Coordinates of C-alpha atoms (C1' of nucleotides) in Angstrom, one line a residue:
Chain G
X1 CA -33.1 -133.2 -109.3
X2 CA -35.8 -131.7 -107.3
X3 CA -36.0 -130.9 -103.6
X4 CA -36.2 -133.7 -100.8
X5 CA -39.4 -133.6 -98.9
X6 CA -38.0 -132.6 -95.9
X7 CA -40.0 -133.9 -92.9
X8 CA -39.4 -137.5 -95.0
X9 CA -35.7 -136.9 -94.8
X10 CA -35.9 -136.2 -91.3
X11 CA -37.5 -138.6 -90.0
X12 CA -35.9 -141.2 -92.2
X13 CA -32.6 -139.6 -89.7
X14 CA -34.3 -140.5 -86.7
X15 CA -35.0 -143.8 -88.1
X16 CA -30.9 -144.6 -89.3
X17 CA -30.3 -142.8 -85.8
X18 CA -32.4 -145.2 -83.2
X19 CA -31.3 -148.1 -85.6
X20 CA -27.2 -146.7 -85.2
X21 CA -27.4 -146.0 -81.5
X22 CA -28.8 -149.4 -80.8
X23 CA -30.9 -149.3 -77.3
X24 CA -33.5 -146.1 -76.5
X25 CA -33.2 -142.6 -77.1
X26 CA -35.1 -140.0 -76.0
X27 CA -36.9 -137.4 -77.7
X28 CA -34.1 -134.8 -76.2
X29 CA -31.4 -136.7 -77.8
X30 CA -33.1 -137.1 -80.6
X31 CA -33.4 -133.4 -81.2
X32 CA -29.7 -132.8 -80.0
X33 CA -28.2 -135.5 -82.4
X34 CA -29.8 -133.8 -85.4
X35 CA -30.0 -130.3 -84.6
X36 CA -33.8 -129.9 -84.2
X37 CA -36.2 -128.4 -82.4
X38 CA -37.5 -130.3 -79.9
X39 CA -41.4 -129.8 -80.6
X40 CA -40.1 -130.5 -84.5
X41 CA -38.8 -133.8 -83.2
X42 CA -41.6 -134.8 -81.2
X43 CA -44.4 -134.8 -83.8
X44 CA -41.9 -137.1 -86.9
X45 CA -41.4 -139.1 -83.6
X46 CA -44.9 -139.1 -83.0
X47 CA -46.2 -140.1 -86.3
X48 CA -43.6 -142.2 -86.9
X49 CA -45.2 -144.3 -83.3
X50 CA -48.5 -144.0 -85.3
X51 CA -47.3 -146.1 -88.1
X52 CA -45.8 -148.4 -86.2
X53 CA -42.4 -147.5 -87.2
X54 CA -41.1 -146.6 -83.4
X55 CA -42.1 -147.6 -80.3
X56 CA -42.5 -145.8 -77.0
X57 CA -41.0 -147.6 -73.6
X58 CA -43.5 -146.6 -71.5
X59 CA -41.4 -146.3 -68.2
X60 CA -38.9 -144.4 -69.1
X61 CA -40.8 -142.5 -72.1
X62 CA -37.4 -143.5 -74.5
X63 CA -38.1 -144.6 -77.7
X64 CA -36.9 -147.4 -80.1
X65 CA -37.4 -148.8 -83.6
X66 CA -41.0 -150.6 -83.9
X67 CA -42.3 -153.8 -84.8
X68 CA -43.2 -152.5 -88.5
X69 CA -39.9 -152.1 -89.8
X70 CA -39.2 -155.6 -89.3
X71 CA -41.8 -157.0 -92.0
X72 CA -41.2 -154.1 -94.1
X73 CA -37.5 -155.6 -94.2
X74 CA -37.8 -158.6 -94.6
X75 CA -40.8 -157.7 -97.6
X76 CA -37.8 -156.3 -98.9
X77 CA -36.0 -159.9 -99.5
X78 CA -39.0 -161.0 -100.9
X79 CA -39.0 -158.7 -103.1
X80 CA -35.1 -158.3 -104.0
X81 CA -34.1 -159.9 -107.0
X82 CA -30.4 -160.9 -106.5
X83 CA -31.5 -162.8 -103.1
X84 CA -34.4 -164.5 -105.0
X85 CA -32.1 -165.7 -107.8
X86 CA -29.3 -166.9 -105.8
X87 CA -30.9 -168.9 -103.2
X88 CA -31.0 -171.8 -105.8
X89 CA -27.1 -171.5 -106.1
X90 CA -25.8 -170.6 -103.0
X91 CA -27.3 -173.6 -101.2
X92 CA -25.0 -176.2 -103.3
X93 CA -21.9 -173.7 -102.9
X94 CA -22.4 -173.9 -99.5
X95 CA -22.6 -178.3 -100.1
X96 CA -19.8 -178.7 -102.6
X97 CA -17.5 -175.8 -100.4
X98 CA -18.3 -177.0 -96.9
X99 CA -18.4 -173.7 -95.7
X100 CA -21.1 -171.2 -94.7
X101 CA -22.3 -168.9 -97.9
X102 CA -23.2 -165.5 -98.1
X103 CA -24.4 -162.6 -100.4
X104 CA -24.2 -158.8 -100.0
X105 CA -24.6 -156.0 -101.8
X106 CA -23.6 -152.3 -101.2
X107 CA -25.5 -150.4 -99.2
X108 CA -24.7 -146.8 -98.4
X109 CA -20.5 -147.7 -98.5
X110 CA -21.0 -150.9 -96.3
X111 CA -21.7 -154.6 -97.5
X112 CA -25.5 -155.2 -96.4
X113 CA -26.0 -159.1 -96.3
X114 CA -29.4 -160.5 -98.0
X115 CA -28.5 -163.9 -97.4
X116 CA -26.8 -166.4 -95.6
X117 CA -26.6 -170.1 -95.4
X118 CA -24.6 -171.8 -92.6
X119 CA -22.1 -173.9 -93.0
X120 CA -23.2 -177.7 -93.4
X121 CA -21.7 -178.9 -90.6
X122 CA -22.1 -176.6 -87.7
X123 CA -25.6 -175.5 -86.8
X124 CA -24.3 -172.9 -84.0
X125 CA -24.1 -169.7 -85.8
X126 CA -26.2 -166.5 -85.9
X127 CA -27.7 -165.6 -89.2
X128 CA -26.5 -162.1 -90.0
X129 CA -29.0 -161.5 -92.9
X130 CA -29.8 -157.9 -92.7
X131 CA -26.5 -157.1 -90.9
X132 CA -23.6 -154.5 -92.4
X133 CA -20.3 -155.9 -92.7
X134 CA -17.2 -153.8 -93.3
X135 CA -16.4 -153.4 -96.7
X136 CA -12.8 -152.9 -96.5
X137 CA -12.2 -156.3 -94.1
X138 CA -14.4 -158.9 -96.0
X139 CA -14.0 -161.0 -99.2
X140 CA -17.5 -159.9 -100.3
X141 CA -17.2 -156.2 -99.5
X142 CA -13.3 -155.7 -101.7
X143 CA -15.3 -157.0 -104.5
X144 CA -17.7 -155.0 -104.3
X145 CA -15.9 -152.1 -103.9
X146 CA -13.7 -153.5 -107.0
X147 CA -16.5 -152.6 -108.9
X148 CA -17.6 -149.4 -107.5
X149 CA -15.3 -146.5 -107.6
X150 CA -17.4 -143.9 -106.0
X151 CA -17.9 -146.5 -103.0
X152 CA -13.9 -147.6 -103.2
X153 CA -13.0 -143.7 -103.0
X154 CA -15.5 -142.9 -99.8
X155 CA -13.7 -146.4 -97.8
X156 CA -10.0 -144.7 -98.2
X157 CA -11.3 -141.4 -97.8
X158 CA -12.3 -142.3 -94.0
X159 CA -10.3 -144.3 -92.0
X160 CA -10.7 -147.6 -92.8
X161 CA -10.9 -149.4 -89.0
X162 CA -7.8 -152.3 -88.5
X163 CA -9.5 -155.4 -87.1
X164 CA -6.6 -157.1 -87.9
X165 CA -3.0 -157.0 -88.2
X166 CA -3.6 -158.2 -91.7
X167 CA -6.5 -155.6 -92.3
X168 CA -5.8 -153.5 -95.4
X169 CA -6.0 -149.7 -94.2
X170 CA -3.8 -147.8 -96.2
X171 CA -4.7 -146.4 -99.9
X172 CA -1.8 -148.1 -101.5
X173 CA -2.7 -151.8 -100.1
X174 CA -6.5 -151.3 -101.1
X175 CA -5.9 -150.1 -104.7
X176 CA -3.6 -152.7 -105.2
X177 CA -6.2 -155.4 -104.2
X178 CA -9.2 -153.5 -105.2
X179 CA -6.9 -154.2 -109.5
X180 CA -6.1 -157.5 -108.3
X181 CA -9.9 -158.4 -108.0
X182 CA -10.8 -156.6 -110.9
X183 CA -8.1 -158.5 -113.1
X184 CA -8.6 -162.4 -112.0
X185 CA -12.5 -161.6 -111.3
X186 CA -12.7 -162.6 -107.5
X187 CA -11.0 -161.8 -104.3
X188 CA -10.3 -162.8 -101.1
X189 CA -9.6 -162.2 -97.6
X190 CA -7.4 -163.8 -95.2
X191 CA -7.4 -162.8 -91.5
X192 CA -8.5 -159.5 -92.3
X193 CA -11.3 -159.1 -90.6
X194 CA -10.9 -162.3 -88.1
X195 CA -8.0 -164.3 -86.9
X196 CA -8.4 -167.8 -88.3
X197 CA -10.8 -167.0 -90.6
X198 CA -11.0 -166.5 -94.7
X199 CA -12.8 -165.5 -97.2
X200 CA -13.3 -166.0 -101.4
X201 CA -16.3 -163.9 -102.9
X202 CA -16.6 -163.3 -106.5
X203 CA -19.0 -160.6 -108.1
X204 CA -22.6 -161.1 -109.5
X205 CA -23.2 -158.8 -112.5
X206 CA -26.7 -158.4 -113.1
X207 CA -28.2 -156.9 -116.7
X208 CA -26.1 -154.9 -118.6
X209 CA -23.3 -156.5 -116.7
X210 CA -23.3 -154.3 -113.7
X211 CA -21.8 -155.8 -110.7
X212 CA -25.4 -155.8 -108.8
X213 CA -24.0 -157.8 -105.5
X214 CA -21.2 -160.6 -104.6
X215 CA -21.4 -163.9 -103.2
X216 CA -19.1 -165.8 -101.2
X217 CA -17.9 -168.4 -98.4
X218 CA -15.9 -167.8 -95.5
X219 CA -14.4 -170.4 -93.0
X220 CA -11.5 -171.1 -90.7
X221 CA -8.4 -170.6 -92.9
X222 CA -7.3 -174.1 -92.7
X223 CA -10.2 -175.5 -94.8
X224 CA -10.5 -172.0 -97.2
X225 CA -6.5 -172.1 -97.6
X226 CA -4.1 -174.5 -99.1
X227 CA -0.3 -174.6 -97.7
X228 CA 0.9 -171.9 -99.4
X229 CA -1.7 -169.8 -97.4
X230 CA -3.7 -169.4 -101.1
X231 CA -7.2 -169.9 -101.4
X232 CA -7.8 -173.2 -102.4
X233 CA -8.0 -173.1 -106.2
X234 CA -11.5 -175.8 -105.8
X235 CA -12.9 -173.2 -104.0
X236 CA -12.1 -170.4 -105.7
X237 CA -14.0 -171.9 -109.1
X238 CA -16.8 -173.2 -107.3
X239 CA -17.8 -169.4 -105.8
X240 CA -16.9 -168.3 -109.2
X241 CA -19.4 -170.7 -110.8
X242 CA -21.7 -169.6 -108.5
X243 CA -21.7 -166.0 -109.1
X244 CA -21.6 -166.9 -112.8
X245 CA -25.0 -168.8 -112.5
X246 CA -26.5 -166.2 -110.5
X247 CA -25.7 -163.6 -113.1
X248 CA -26.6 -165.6 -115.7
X249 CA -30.2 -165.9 -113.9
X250 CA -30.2 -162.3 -113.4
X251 CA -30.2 -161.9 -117.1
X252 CA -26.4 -160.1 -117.4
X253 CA -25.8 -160.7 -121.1
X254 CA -22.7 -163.2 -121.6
X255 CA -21.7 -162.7 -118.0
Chain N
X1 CA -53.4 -136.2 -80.1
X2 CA -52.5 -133.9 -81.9
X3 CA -52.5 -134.3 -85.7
X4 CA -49.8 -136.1 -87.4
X5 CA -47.3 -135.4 -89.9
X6 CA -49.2 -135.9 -93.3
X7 CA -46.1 -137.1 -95.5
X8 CA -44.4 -138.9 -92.9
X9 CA -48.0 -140.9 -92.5
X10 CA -48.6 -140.8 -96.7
X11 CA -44.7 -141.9 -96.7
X12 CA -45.2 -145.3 -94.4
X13 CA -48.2 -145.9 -96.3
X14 CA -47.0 -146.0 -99.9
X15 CA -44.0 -148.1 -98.4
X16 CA -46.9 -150.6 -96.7
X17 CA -48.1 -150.4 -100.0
X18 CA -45.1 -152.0 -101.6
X19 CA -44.6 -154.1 -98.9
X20 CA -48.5 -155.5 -99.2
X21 CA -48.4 -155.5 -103.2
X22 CA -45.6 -157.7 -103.1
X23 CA -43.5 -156.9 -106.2
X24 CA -42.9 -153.6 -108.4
X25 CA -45.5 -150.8 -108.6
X26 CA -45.4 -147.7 -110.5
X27 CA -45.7 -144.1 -110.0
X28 CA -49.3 -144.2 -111.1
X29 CA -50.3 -146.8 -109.7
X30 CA -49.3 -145.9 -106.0
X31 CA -50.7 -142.7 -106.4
X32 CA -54.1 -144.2 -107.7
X33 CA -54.1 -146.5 -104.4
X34 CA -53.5 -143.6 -102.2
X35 CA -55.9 -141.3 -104.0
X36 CA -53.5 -139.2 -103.9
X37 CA -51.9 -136.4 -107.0
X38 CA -49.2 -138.1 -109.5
X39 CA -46.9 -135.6 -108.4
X40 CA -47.0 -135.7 -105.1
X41 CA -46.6 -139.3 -105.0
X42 CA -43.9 -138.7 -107.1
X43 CA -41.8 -136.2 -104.8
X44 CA -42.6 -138.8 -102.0
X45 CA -41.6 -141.3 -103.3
X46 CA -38.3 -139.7 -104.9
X47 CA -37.2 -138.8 -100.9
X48 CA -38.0 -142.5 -100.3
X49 CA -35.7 -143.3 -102.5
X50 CA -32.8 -140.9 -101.9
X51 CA -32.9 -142.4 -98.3
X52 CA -32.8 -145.9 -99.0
X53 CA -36.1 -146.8 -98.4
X54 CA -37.1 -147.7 -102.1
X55 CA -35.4 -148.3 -105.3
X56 CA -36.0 -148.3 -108.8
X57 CA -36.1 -150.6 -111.7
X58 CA -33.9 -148.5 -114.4
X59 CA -35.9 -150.6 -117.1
X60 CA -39.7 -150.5 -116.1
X61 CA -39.2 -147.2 -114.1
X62 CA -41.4 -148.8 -111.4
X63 CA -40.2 -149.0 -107.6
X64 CA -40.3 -151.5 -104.7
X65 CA -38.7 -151.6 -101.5
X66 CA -35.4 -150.6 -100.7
X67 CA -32.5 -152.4 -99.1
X68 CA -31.9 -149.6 -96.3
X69 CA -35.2 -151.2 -94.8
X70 CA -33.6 -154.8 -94.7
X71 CA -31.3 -153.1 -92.0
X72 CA -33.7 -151.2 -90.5
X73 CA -36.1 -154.1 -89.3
X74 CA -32.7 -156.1 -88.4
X75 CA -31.9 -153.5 -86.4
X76 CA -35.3 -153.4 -84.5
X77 CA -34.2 -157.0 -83.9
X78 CA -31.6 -156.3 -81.9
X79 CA -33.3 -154.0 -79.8
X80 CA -36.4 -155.6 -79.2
X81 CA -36.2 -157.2 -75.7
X82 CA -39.5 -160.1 -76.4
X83 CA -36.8 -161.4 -78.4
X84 CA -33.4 -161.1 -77.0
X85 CA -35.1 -162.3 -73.4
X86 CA -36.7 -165.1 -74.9
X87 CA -34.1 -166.0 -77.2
X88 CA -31.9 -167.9 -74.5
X89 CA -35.2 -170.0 -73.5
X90 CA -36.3 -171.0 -77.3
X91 CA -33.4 -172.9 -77.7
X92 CA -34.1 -175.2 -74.7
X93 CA -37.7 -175.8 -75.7
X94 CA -36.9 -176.4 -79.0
X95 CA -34.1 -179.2 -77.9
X96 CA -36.7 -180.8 -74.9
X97 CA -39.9 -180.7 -77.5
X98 CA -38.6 -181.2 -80.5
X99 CA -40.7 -178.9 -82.4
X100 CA -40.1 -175.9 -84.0
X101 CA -40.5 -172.8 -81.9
X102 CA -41.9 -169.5 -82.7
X103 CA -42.2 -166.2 -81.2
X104 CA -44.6 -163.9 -81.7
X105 CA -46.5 -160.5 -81.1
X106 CA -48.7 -158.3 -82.3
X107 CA -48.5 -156.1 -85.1
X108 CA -51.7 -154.6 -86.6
X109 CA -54.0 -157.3 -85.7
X110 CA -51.8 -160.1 -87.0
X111 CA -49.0 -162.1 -86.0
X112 CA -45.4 -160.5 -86.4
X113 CA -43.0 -163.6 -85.9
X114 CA -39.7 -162.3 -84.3
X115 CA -38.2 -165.5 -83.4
X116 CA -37.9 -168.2 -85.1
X117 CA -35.8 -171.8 -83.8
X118 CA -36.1 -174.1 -86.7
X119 CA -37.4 -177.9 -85.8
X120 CA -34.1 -179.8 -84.5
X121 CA -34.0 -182.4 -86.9
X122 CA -35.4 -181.2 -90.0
X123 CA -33.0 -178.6 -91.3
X124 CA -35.3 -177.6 -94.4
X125 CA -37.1 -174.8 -93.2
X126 CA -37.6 -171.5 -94.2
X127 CA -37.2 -168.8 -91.8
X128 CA -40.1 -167.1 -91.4
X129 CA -38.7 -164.3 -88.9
X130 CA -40.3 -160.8 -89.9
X131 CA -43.6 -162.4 -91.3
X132 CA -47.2 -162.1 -90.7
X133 CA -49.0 -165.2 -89.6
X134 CA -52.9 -164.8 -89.3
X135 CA -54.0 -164.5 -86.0
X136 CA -57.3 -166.3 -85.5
X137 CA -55.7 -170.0 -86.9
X138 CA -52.9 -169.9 -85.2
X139 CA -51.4 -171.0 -81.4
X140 CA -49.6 -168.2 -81.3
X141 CA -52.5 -166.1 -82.5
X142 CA -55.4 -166.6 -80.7
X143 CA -53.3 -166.5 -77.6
X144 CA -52.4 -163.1 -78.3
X145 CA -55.7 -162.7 -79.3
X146 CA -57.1 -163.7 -75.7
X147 CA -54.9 -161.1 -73.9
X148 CA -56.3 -158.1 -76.0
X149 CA -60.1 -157.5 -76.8
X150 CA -59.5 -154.8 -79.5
X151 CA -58.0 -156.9 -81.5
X152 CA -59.9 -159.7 -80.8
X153 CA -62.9 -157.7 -81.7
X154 CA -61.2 -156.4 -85.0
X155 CA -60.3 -159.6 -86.7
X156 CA -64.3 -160.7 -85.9
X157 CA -65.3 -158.0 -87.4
X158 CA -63.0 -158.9 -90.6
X159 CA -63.8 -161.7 -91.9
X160 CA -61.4 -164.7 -90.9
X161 CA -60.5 -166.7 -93.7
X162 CA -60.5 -170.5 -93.6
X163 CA -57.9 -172.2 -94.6
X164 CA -59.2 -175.9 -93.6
X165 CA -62.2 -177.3 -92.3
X166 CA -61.4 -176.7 -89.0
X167 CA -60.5 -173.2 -88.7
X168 CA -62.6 -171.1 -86.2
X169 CA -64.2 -168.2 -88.7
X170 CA -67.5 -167.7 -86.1
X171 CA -67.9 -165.3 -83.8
X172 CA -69.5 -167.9 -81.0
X173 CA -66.5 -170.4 -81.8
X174 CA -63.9 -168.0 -81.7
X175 CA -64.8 -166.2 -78.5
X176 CA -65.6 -169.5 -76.7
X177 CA -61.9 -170.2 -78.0
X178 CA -60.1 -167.2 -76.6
X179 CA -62.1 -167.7 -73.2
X180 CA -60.7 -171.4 -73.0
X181 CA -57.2 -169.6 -73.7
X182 CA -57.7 -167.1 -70.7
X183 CA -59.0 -169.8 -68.4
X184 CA -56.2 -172.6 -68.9
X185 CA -53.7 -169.9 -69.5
X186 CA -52.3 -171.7 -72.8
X187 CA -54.1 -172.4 -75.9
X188 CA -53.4 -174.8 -79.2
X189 CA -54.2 -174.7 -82.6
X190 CA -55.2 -178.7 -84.3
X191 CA -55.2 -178.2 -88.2
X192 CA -56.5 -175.0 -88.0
X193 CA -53.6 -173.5 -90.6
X194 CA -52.3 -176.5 -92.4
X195 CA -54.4 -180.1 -92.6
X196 CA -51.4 -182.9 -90.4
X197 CA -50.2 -179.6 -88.2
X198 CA -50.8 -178.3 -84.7
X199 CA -49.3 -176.4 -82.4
X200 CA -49.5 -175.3 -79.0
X201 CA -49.1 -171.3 -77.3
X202 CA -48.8 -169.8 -74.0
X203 CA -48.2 -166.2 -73.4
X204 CA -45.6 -164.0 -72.3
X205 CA -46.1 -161.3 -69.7
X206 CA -43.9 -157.9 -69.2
X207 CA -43.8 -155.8 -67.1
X208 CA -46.9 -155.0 -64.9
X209 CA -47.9 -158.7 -66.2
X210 CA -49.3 -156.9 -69.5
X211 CA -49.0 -159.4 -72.1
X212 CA -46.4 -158.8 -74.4
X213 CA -45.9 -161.6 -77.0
X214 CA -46.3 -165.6 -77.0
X215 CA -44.3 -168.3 -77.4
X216 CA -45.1 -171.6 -79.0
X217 CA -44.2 -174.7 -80.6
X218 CA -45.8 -176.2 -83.6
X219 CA -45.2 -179.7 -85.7
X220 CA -47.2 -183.2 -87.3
X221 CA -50.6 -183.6 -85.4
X222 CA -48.7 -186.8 -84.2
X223 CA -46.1 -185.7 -82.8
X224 CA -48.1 -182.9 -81.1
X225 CA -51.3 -184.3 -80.0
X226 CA -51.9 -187.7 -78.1
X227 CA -54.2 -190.5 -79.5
X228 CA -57.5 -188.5 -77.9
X229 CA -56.4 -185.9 -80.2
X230 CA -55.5 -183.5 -77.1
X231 CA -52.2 -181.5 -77.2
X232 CA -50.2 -183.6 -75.5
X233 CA -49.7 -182.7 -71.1
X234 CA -45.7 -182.7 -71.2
X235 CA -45.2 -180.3 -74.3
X236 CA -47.8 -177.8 -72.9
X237 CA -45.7 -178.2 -69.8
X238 CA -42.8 -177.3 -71.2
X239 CA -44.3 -174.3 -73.5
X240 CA -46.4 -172.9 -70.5
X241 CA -42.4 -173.1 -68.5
X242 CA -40.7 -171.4 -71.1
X243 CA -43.7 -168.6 -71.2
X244 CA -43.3 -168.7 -67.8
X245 CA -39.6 -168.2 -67.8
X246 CA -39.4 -165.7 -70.8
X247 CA -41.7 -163.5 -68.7
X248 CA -39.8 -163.4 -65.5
X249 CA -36.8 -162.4 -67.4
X250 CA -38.8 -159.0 -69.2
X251 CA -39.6 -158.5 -65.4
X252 CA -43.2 -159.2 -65.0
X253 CA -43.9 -159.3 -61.5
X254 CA -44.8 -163.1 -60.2
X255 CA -45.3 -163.9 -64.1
Chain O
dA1 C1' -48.6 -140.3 -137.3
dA2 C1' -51.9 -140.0 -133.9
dC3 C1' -52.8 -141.8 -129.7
dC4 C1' -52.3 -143.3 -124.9
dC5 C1' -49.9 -144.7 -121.4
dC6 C1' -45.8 -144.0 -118.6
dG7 C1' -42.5 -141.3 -115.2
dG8 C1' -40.8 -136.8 -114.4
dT9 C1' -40.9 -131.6 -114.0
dC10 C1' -42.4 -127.0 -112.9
dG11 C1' -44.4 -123.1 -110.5
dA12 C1' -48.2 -120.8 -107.9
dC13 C1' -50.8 -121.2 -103.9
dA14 C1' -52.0 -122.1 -99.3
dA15 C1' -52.2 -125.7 -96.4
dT16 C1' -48.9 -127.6 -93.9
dG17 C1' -45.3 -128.5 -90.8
dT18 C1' -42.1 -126.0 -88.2
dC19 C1' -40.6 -123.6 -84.3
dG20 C1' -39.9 -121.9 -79.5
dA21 C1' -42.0 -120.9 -75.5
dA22 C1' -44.8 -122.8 -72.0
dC23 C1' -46.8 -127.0 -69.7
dA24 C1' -47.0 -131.1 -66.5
dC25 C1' -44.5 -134.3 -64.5
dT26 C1' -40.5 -136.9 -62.2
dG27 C1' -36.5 -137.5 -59.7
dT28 C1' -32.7 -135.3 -57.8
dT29 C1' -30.3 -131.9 -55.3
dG30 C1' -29.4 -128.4 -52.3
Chain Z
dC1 C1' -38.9 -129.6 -48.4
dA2 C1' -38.5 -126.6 -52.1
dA3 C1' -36.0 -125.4 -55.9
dC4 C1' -34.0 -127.3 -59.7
dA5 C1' -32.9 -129.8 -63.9
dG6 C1' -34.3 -133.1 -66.4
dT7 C1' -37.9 -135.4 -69.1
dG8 C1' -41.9 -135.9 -72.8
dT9 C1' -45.6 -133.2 -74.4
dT10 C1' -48.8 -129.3 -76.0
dC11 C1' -50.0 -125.1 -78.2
dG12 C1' -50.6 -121.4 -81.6
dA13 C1' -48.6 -118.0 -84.9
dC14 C1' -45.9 -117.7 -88.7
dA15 C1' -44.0 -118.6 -93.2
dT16 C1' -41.7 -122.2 -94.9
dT17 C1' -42.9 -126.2 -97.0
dG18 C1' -45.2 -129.6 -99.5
dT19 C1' -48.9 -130.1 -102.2
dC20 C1' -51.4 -129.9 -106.5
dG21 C1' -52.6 -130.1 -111.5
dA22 C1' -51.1 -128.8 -115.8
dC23 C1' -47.3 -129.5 -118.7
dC24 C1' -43.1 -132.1 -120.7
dG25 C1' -40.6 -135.9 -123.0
dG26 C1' -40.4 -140.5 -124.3
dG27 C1' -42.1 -145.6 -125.6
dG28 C1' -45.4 -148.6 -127.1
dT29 C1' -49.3 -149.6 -129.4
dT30 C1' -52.9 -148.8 -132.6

DNA sequence: AACCCCGGTCGACAATGTCGAACACTGTTG
DNA sequence: CAACAGTGTTCGACATTGTCGACCGGGGTT
């Protein structure tokens, strides 16, 4: 494969770099953060503020992400296929489950979410579409790392952060539920990533029958577990009948 | 100004490009757009990619918009202050009108929505966060309009489409329009955009009492508007109180 | 099988972006 | 109050870099 256009590459940096270090940076940092030239830095950041893709405080001269990249985004999910196809199904999971639905797909090792309905009841939540969950700590992300080796490998290889006590960090626990997932076809997560709360997801394959995303519900672990502390079977077939009708729509021969 | 950085600028506008053209394009056909060689679209394009910012379609070969954008203009969410300021006050006048409540600024001569509180007892909405509403038939628009001449001027220059009968499209009824705006200091929109819908606007001041963004509500013409067909006193109350209220919080000095 | 479209590649050329020093400005510090 | 340490910004010379158009290789269609 050919060469990277370079000045692209860079400023796509600065970009991921204003977007990771939420709040303003300024040019300085900029430059310090990815070992360039100051004048180099100034005219991406420049042209980058000509296309609207950064913004300029003018009091303090710092300089944020711009108004652009939020319709280019959400173009995106116009766009995207899996979120098109699975609107239709994750609305009635989220009715017949009683909990709030989401679906992710991999993005750069974490679990980028492209769309979310809330739970039925409770309107008080903050829609997270667009937002990167852990992969290691969510129902959604172990799947889809179940399915992606390269991805699986890059989680154990850095630390995997404990949110939990029940957070799976170590390489033994995560290949063990990483076979699990890939022998009953979902997975869950129970207080992994939040005391009280659970998870079921359950992969979408799309043509071909390559896991393209995952879908799944999460909710307090009362309602998501049974006694035993096991996902409630119900549930469990409802989020795989979900993902089953969204891969089916996404044209994955034979699921 | 000093020049800008050609393929950063020919970068942001292929990926404007896919973002406008909403749905896959190929290699060709972006470079015919641009007017610009097949093969240096091509190595464009192919950074694009490697960052994140596009993808492509293993079948067709043609590309679209990548998922490392979703994040992106989530991100820019986060940061930008018209909306984390005026976030706590869109709830409230939401709850006291009843009506749905947008936010909005301006993004190349249009409407960029950044906010987005969904009507309190209908809960079939679509978000509509991160799109472009036209400027000239909406509240939200034409209030922004008011506060900024150029691109007042530019969308008269354009020609502004009508969607209904009533939608201002002249030059005479559009600037008597925006005057009204500046002199009341609010400004509404009666089936302008949609035949049965109106909406009312006020805007919201930074700092230095530049005008930053708007805020407004928007619902049935009878819910709206009184029986003389006037937006009714107590909602533009409570609109022009929340503008009020957003600005004071970004700082603007005695709104 | 000839054709025409596609996306992708390659290499020579020079236009292009990079680089570091210098600038203007602000706020702070001695 | 002046020197300083920051900031964002500009400039021009250099050569690295990206551009360009011809050339591949493959799928369809004719």
């Amino acid at each position: 494969m050919p060469g990277q256009v370079q000045s692209i590459a860079r400023a796509a940096a600065i970009l991921r770099l204003l977007a990771s270090s939420s709040g303003r940076l300024g040019i300085g940092e900029i430059a310090r953060s990815l070992d360039l030239p100051k004048g180099t830095a100034h005219g991406i950041v420049r042209t980058l503020q000509d296309v609207g893709f950064v913004e300029q405080d003018k009091t303090s001269g710092k300089y944020q992400l711009g108004a652009a990249l939020l319709h280019l985004g959400t173009s995106y999910l116009d766009v995207n296929e899996l979120r098109s196809r699975s609107i239709n199904w994750a609305d009635p999971l989220a009715a017949r489950s009683g909990e709030a639905v989401r679906i992710g797909t991999l993005l750069d090792g974490k679990v980028l979410v492209v769309h979310h309905v809330f739970r039925p009841d409770d309107t008080l939540q903050t829609l997270d579409v667009g937002s990167l969950l852990p992969p290691h700590a969510t129902a959604l992300g172990k799947v889809l790392l179940a399915y992606d080796v390269g991805a699986a490998n890059a989680v154990m290889q850095g630390e995997p952060e404990p949110y939990t006590r029940r957070t799976l960090v170590t390489v033994r626990t995560l290949t063990r539920a990483l076979t699990g997932i890939r022998d009953n076809g979902w997975g869950a997560e129970i207080e992994e990533m939040t005391l009280g709360e659970a998870g079921i997801a359950a992969p979408i394959r799309g043509y071909g029958g390559l896991v393209v995303g995952a879908i799944g519900l999460s909710g307090p672990i009362d309602r998501v577990c049974d006694g035993q502390g096991h996902p409630r079977p119900a549930l469990v077939a409802y989020v795989r009948d979900a993902a089953r009708a969204v891969s089916r729509d996404l044209g994955a021969a034979r699921w």
